[in-house]
Amino acid sequence: MLVHLMLLETGAPHRLQLVDIDKQQQKDPAYLRLNPYGVVPTLVLDEQPYTEAAAIAMLLAEHHPESGLVPARDTVAYDLWRQWMLSLSHNLQASFRLWFYPQELGNVSHPEALSQAIQQKIARIWDQLDRHLSQQGPYLLGEQFSCADLYLTMLMRWSRNMPRPATEWPALRALT
């Protein structure tokens, strides 16, 4: 979702190709040559495949600065933008990956204690993000909307079927 939004928002020329996860197409040998991890998304730009949603979003934002989705380089806002992109990737998205894919930890489903621990970890991240947006928002970079906000919106959408979705936090809800 993030990479697709970035392609639309930047106006970058592109061709979408469906990778049907239900049919395990991300494990097809041709796809694995592009993305050895067998996950989506993958962006091929000038015959070079790129993986990792946050990295692709940053690449597109920086290749299309006219989109306004990245602050100017050599500014504090730019440094904070990079920090937010990495924080969302390493903290929130990584936690969701644990939530959505218990088989990666050797389980068909999570034991209740682990499920609760992951939910609590995600809730603590929502607490921090909500506090930040309440105090310094309305966007992650204050008044400046960036692709970090698109990323956050995607991750918020991922929470929609959790016991406590992100929209239960007021400042996060205002972002949607």
PDB file of C-alpha atoms in Angstrom:
ATOM      1  CA  MET A   1       0.000   0.000   0.000  1.00  0.00           C
ATOM      2  CA  LEU A   2       2.755   2.488   0.898  1.00  0.00           C
ATOM      3  CA  VAL A   3       4.703   1.999  -2.319  1.00  0.00           C
ATOM      4  CA  HIS A   4       1.528   2.197  -4.396  1.00  0.00           C
ATOM      5  CA  LEU A   5       0.559   5.443  -2.642  1.00  0.00           C
ATOM      6  CA  MET A   6       4.037   6.826  -3.255  1.00  0.00           C
ATOM      7  CA  LEU A   7       3.860   5.967  -6.965  1.00  0.00           C
ATOM      8  CA  LEU A   8       0.514   7.745  -7.214  1.00  0.00           C
ATOM      9  CA  GLU A   9       1.527  10.773  -5.116  1.00  0.00           C
ATOM     10  CA  THR A  10       4.839  11.315  -6.896  1.00  0.00           C
ATOM     11  CA  GLY A  11       3.394  10.740 -10.347  1.00  0.00           C
ATOM     12  CA  ALA A  12       6.271   8.358 -11.079  1.00  0.00           C
ATOM     13  CA  PRO A  13       5.648   6.322 -14.219  1.00  0.00           C
ATOM     14  CA  HIS A  14       5.024   2.741 -13.238  1.00  0.00           C
ATOM     15  CA  ARG A  15       3.440  -0.562 -14.116  1.00  0.00           C
ATOM     16  CA  LEU A  16       1.861  -2.585 -11.347  1.00  0.00           C
ATOM     17  CA  GLN A  17       2.125  -6.344 -11.302  1.00  0.00           C
ATOM     18  CA  LEU A  18      -0.026  -8.345  -8.908  1.00  0.00           C
ATOM     19  CA  VAL A  19       1.834 -10.788  -6.698  1.00  0.00           C
ATOM     20  CA  ASP A  20      -0.898 -13.015  -5.251  1.00  0.00           C
ATOM     21  CA  ILE A  21       0.164 -13.810  -1.704  1.00  0.00           C
ATOM     22  CA  ASP A  22      -2.687 -16.318  -1.282  1.00  0.00           C
ATOM     23  CA  LYS A  23      -1.232 -18.291  -4.199  1.00  0.00           C
ATOM     24  CA  GLN A  24       2.309 -17.912  -2.797  1.00  0.00           C
ATOM     25  CA  GLN A  25       3.471 -16.099  -5.941  1.00  0.00           C
ATOM     26  CA  GLN A  26       6.074 -14.277  -3.834  1.00  0.00           C
ATOM     27  CA  LYS A  27       7.842 -17.649  -3.565  1.00  0.00           C
ATOM     28  CA  ASP A  28       7.970 -18.163  -7.337  1.00  0.00           C
ATOM     29  CA  PRO A  29      11.601 -18.528  -8.563  1.00  0.00           C
ATOM     30  CA  ALA A  30      11.255 -15.549 -10.931  1.00  0.00           C
ATOM     31  CA  TYR A  31      10.085 -13.318  -8.066  1.00  0.00           C
ATOM     32  CA  LEU A  32      12.762 -14.660  -5.730  1.00  0.00           C
ATOM     33  CA  ARG A  33      15.394 -13.526  -8.231  1.00  0.00           C
ATOM     34  CA  LEU A  34      14.098  -9.991  -7.691  1.00  0.00           C
ATOM     35  CA  ASN A  35      13.439 -10.305  -3.973  1.00  0.00           C
ATOM     36  CA  PRO A  36      15.263 -13.230  -2.319  1.00  0.00           C
ATOM     37  CA  TYR A  37      13.231 -12.735   0.881  1.00  0.00           C
ATOM     38  CA  GLY A  38      10.048 -13.590  -1.016  1.00  0.00           C
ATOM     39  CA  VAL A  39       8.037 -10.686   0.369  1.00  0.00           C
ATOM     40  CA  VAL A  40       6.295  -7.712  -1.159  1.00  0.00           C
ATOM     41  CA  PRO A  41       6.828  -5.036  -2.245  1.00  0.00           C
ATOM     42  CA  THR A  42       9.540  -5.003  -4.866  1.00  0.00           C
ATOM     43  CA  LEU A  43      10.193  -2.039  -7.135  1.00  0.00           C
ATOM     44  CA  VAL A  44      12.278  -2.461 -10.274  1.00  0.00           C
ATOM     45  CA  LEU A  45      13.810   0.842 -11.335  1.00  0.00           C
ATOM     46  CA  ASP A  46      16.232   0.943 -14.265  1.00  0.00           C
ATOM     47  CA  GLU A  47      16.477  -2.858 -14.086  1.00  0.00           C
ATOM     48  CA  GLN A  48      17.562  -2.737 -10.429  1.00  0.00           C
ATOM     49  CA  PRO A  49      15.173  -4.369  -7.931  1.00  0.00           C
ATOM     50  CA  TYR A  50      14.580  -2.581  -4.632  1.00  0.00           C
ATOM     51  CA  THR A  51      12.909  -4.124  -1.607  1.00  0.00           C
ATOM     52  CA  GLU A  52      11.624  -2.953   1.773  1.00  0.00           C
ATOM     53  CA  ALA A  53       8.626  -0.625   1.760  1.00  0.00           C
ATOM     54  CA  ALA A  54      10.290   2.138   3.785  1.00  0.00           C
ATOM     55  CA  ALA A  55      13.410   2.149   1.614  1.00  0.00           C
ATOM     56  CA  ILE A  56      11.345   2.217  -1.581  1.00  0.00           C
ATOM     57  CA  ALA A  57       9.201   5.059  -0.240  1.00  0.00           C
ATOM     58  CA  MET A  58      12.323   7.039   0.665  1.00  0.00           C
ATOM     59  CA  LEU A  59      13.830   6.375  -2.765  1.00  0.00           C
ATOM     60  CA  LEU A  60      10.670   7.567  -4.541  1.00  0.00           C
ATOM     61  CA  ALA A  61      10.351  10.641  -2.313  1.00  0.00           C
ATOM     62  CA  GLU A  62      13.971  11.607  -2.918  1.00  0.00           C
ATOM     63  CA  HIS A  63      13.768  10.942  -6.659  1.00  0.00           C
ATOM     64  CA  HIS A  64      10.663  13.155  -6.800  1.00  0.00           C
ATOM     65  CA  PRO A  65      11.266  16.032  -4.373  1.00  0.00           C
ATOM     66  CA  GLU A  66       8.709  18.111  -6.289  1.00  0.00           C
ATOM     67  CA  SER A  67       6.031  15.884  -4.709  1.00  0.00           C
ATOM     68  CA  GLY A  68       6.696  17.551  -1.341  1.00  0.00           C
ATOM     69  CA  LEU A  69       6.821  14.174   0.392  1.00  0.00           C
ATOM     70  CA  VAL A  70      10.380  14.653   1.613  1.00  0.00           C
ATOM     71  CA  PRO A  71      11.869  17.683   3.383  1.00  0.00           C
ATOM     72  CA  ALA A  72      14.825  19.485   1.855  1.00  0.00           C
ATOM     73  CA  ARG A  73      18.168  17.774   2.424  1.00  0.00           C
ATOM     74  CA  ASP A  74      20.540  19.169   5.032  1.00  0.00           C
ATOM     75  CA  THR A  75      17.683  20.288   7.276  1.00  0.00           C
ATOM     76  CA  VAL A  76      16.585  19.110  10.691  1.00  0.00           C
ATOM     77  CA  ALA A  77      13.233  18.168   9.123  1.00  0.00           C
ATOM     78  CA  TYR A  78      15.036  15.854   6.686  1.00  0.00           C
ATOM     79  CA  ASP A  79      16.948  14.181   9.498  1.00  0.00           C
ATOM     80  CA  LEU A  80      13.742  13.742  11.514  1.00  0.00           C
ATOM     81  CA  TRP A  81      11.970  12.379   8.425  1.00  0.00           C
ATOM     82  CA  ARG A  82      14.640   9.677   8.036  1.00  0.00           C
ATOM     83  CA  GLN A  83      14.368   8.916  11.728  1.00  0.00           C
ATOM     84  CA  TRP A  84      10.586   8.509  11.489  1.00  0.00           C
ATOM     85  CA  MET A  85      10.826   6.269   8.422  1.00  0.00           C
ATOM     86  CA  LEU A  86      13.287   3.956  10.161  1.00  0.00           C
ATOM     87  CA  SER A  87      11.399   4.017  13.441  1.00  0.00           C
ATOM     88  CA  LEU A  88       8.131   3.050  11.755  1.00  0.00           C
ATOM     89  CA  SER A  89       9.899   0.272   9.870  1.00  0.00           C
ATOM     90  CA  HIS A  90      11.927  -1.191  12.703  1.00  0.00           C
ATOM     91  CA  ASN A  91       9.475  -0.746  15.536  1.00  0.00           C
ATOM     92  CA  LEU A  92       5.886  -0.691  14.311  1.00  0.00           C
ATOM     93  CA  GLN A  93       6.031  -2.628  11.048  1.00  0.00           C
ATOM     94  CA  ALA A  94       8.349  -5.248  12.565  1.00  0.00           C
ATOM     95  CA  SER A  95       5.894  -5.720  15.447  1.00  0.00           C
ATOM     96  CA  PHE A  96       3.017  -6.141  13.012  1.00  0.00           C
ATOM     97  CA  ARG A  97       5.038  -8.763  11.158  1.00  0.00           C
ATOM     98  CA  LEU A  98       5.245 -10.759  14.394  1.00  0.00           C
ATOM     99  CA  TRP A  99       1.489 -10.318  14.882  1.00  0.00           C
ATOM    100  CA  PHE A 100       0.500 -11.366  11.363  1.00  0.00           C
ATOM    101  CA  TYR A 101       2.952 -14.231  10.826  1.00  0.00           C
ATOM    102  CA  PRO A 102       3.144 -16.502  13.882  1.00  0.00           C
ATOM    103  CA  GLN A 103       4.577 -19.251  11.641  1.00  0.00           C
ATOM    104  CA  GLU A 104       7.797 -17.234  11.429  1.00  0.00           C
ATOM    105  CA  LEU A 105       8.219 -17.950  15.137  1.00  0.00           C
ATOM    106  CA  GLY A 106       7.311 -21.621  14.676  1.00  0.00           C
ATOM    107  CA  ASN A 107       3.655 -21.336  15.701  1.00  0.00           C
ATOM    108  CA  VAL A 108       0.409 -21.971  13.842  1.00  0.00           C
ATOM    109  CA  SER A 109      -1.032 -19.268  16.076  1.00  0.00           C
ATOM    110  CA  HIS A 110       0.521 -17.343  18.923  1.00  0.00           C
ATOM    111  CA  PRO A 111       0.214 -18.596  22.478  1.00  0.00           C
ATOM    112  CA  GLU A 112      -2.067 -16.189  24.361  1.00  0.00           C
ATOM    113  CA  ALA A 113       0.794 -14.684  26.400  1.00  0.00           C
ATOM    114  CA  LEU A 114       2.799 -13.902  23.252  1.00  0.00           C
ATOM    115  CA  SER A 115      -0.246 -12.482  21.493  1.00  0.00           C
ATOM    116  CA  GLN A 116      -0.873 -10.182  24.463  1.00  0.00           C
ATOM    117  CA  ALA A 117       2.790  -9.122  24.578  1.00  0.00           C
ATOM    118  CA  ILE A 118       2.781  -8.180  20.878  1.00  0.00           C
ATOM    119  CA  GLN A 119      -0.499  -6.280  21.285  1.00  0.00           C
ATOM    120  CA  GLN A 120       0.939  -4.393  24.254  1.00  0.00           C
ATOM    121  CA  LYS A 121       4.109  -3.544  22.339  1.00  0.00           C
ATOM    122  CA  ILE A 122       2.066  -2.146  19.443  1.00  0.00           C
ATOM    123  CA  ALA A 123      -0.162  -0.223  21.887  1.00  0.00           C
ATOM    124  CA  ARG A 124       2.924   1.364  23.505  1.00  0.00           C
ATOM    125  CA  ILE A 125       4.061   2.509  20.053  1.00  0.00           C
ATOM    126  CA  TRP A 126       0.591   3.952  19.357  1.00  0.00           C
ATOM    127  CA  ASP A 127       0.812   5.742  22.742  1.00  0.00           C
ATOM    128  CA  GLN A 128       4.123   7.328  21.753  1.00  0.00           C
ATOM    129  CA  LEU A 129       2.928   8.309  18.282  1.00  0.00           C
ATOM    130  CA  ASP A 130      -0.335   9.738  19.617  1.00  0.00           C
ATOM    131  CA  ARG A 131       1.555  11.777  22.217  1.00  0.00           C
ATOM    132  CA  HIS A 132       3.949  13.080  19.552  1.00  0.00           C
ATOM    133  CA  LEU A 133       1.140  14.039  17.163  1.00  0.00           C
ATOM    134  CA  SER A 134      -0.824  15.683  20.010  1.00  0.00           C
ATOM    135  CA  GLN A 135       2.144  17.803  21.020  1.00  0.00           C
ATOM    136  CA  GLN A 136       3.912  18.426  17.713  1.00  0.00           C
ATOM    137  CA  GLY A 137       1.434  17.482  14.952  1.00  0.00           C
ATOM    138  CA  PRO A 138      -0.801  17.357  13.116  1.00  0.00           C
ATOM    139  CA  TYR A 139       1.800  15.381  11.120  1.00  0.00           C
ATOM    140  CA  LEU A 140       4.931  13.549  12.200  1.00  0.00           C
ATOM    141  CA  LEU A 141       6.994  16.546  11.025  1.00  0.00           C
ATOM    142  CA  GLY A 142       4.627  19.094  12.532  1.00  0.00           C
ATOM    143  CA  GLU A 143       2.925  21.132   9.826  1.00  0.00           C
ATOM    144  CA  GLN A 144       4.744  19.346   6.995  1.00  0.00           C
ATOM    145  CA  PHE A 145       3.044  16.306   5.483  1.00  0.00           C
ATOM    146  CA  SER A 146       5.525  13.701   4.237  1.00  0.00           C
ATOM    147  CA  CYS A 147       5.687  10.109   3.086  1.00  0.00           C
ATOM    148  CA  ALA A 148       6.245   9.202   6.748  1.00  0.00           C
ATOM    149  CA  ASP A 149       2.593  10.125   7.287  1.00  0.00           C
ATOM    150  CA  LEU A 150       1.568   7.890   4.387  1.00  0.00           C
ATOM    151  CA  TYR A 151       3.579   5.105   5.990  1.00  0.00           C
ATOM    152  CA  LEU A 152       1.961   5.685   9.359  1.00  0.00           C
ATOM    153  CA  THR A 153      -1.491   5.699   7.734  1.00  0.00           C
ATOM    154  CA  MET A 154      -0.793   2.327   6.110  1.00  0.00           C
ATOM    155  CA  LEU A 155       0.322   0.858   9.432  1.00  0.00           C
ATOM    156  CA  MET A 156      -2.744   2.285  11.134  1.00  0.00           C
ATOM    157  CA  ARG A 157      -4.891   0.513   8.549  1.00  0.00           C
ATOM    158  CA  TRP A 158      -3.140  -2.740   9.400  1.00  0.00           C
ATOM    159  CA  SER A 159      -4.460  -2.383  12.956  1.00  0.00           C
ATOM    160  CA  ARG A 160      -8.115  -2.301  11.910  1.00  0.00           C
ATOM    161  CA  ASN A 161      -8.799  -5.909  12.996  1.00  0.00           C
ATOM    162  CA  MET A 162      -6.761  -5.788  16.184  1.00  0.00           C
ATOM    163  CA  PRO A 163      -8.488  -5.725  19.565  1.00  0.00           C
ATOM    164  CA  ARG A 164      -7.536  -2.030  19.846  1.00  0.00           C
ATOM    165  CA  PRO A 165      -7.094  -0.368  16.442  1.00  0.00           C
ATOM    166  CA  ALA A 166      -4.983   2.774  16.057  1.00  0.00           C
ATOM    167  CA  THR A 167      -8.085   4.903  15.486  1.00  0.00           C
ATOM    168  CA  GLU A 168      -8.864   4.601  19.204  1.00  0.00           C
ATOM    169  CA  TRP A 169      -6.050   7.105  19.860  1.00  0.00           C
ATOM    170  CA  PRO A 170      -7.380  10.654  19.196  1.00  0.00           C
ATOM    171  CA  ALA A 171      -4.387  12.237  17.443  1.00  0.00           C
ATOM    172  CA  LEU A 172      -3.899   9.158  15.308  1.00  0.00           C
ATOM    173  CA  ARG A 173      -7.589   9.148  14.399  1.00  0.00           C
ATOM    174  CA  ALA A 174      -7.263  12.788  13.306  1.00  0.00           C
ATOM    175  CA  LEU A 175      -4.518  11.769  10.859  1.00  0.00           C
ATOM    176  CA  THR A 176      -6.876   9.488   8.916  1.00  0.00           C
TER     177      THR A 176
END
